[in-house]
Tab-separated table of C-alpha atoms in Angstrom:
chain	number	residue	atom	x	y	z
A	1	UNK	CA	-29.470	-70.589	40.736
A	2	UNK	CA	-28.007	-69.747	37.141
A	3	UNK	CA	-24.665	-69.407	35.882
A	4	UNK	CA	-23.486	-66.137	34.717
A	5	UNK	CA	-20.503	-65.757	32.449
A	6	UNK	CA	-18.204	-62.608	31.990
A	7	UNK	CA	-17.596	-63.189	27.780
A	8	UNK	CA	-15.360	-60.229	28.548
A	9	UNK	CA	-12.868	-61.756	30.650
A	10	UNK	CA	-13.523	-65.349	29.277
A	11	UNK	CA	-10.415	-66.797	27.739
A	12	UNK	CA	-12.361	-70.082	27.680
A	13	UNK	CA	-9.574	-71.982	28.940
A	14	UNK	CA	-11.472	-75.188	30.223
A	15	UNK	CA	-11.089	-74.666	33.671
A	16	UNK	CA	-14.847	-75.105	34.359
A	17	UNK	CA	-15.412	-77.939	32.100
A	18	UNK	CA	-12.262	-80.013	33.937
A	19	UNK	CA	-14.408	-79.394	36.890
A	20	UNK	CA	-18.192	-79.637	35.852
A	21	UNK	CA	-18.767	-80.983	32.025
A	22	UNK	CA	-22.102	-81.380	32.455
A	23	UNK	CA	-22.029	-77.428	32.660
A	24	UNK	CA	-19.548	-76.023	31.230
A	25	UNK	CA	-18.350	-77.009	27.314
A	26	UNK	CA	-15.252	-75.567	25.375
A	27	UNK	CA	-16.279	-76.240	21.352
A	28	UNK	CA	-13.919	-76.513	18.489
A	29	UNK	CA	-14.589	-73.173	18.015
A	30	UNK	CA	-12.599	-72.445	21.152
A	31	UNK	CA	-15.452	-70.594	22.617
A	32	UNK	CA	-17.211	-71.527	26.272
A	33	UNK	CA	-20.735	-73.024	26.061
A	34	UNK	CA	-22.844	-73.348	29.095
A	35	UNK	CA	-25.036	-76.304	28.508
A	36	UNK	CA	-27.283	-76.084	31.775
A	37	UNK	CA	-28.064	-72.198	32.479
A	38	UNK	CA	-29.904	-73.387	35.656
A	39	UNK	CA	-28.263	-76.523	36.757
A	40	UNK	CA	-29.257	-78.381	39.934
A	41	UNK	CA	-28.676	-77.580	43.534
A	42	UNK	CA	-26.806	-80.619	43.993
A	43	UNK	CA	-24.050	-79.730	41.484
A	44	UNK	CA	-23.470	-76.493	43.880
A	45	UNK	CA	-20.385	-77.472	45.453
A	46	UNK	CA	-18.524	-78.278	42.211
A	47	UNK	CA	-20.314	-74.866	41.045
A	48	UNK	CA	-18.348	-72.900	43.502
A	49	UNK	CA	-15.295	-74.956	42.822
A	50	UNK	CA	-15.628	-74.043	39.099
A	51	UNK	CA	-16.304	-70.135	40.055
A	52	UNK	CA	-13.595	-69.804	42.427
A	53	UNK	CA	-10.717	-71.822	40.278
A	54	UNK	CA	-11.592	-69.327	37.126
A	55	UNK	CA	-8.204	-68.030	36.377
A	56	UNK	CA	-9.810	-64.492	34.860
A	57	UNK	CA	-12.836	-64.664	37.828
A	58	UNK	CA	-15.152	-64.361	34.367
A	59	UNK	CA	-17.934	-66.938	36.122
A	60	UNK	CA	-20.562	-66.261	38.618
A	61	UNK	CA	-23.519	-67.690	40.327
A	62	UNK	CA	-27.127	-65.808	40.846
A	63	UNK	CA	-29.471	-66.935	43.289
């Protein structure tokens, strides 16, 4: 699976990383990061969590 990211609708609000920092970083720069493109199955469920809690929808998963 890898994590896709809208940079369009981003407003890189942290949502994600409150839910999966192993994933997901907000920088100084106040940009989003994803630090594991293809993360592991396991980490699925909190994947979802992260996709579906996106206030802008800007993050997807592709199998």
């Amino acid at each position: 699976m890898k994590v896709k990211v809208d940079y369009d609708l981003c407003e890189s609000n942290a949502v994600c990383m409150g839910i999966l920092p192993e994933v997901f970083e907000v920088r100084d720069d106040d940009n989003l990061y994803i630090l594991q493109e293809e993360p592991p199955e396991e980490l699925r469920p909190k994947l979802d969590e992260a996709v579906r809690m996106c206030p802008k929808q800007a993050l997807s998963l592709e199998d």
